[in-house]
Phi, psi and omega in degrees: 000127175281167183284342167290321182289324181303306180304321182277333168302317188287322169309313181292314188297321171296321181301304192296311172306324188297336196270014177050074178297171160293163184298329174287322174283332176292317190293310180293320185285326182288322170296313166303320182290320176301313188288334184284317177307321172284332175289322188227065182305336170280340192246319179292307184292328171297332184280329180286322177293326179281315177274314169091183000288172184283147171305329196280000176287347179260008176281143183097355185286311183192163177289336173294325175289316176299332184289315182299318181304317191287323176286328177287321183288332176294325172303314192295324182296346183267349178278000000 
């Protein structure tokens, strides 16, 4: 995946996650968002912080979502 594609996918994922999906879809969205953050470390994390929603809004949905939130927030903390 090229950096520009990761940015576009991240924007789409943020829009999707803002619609309060079910646990399964939230987990898939968070996992994909984490991967985009890992692929384009200089572009996607600042975008996530600026556009939102914050990954912390998904804490408490399930243990597996909490794990992804923690990993994503660790990347966002470096920005």
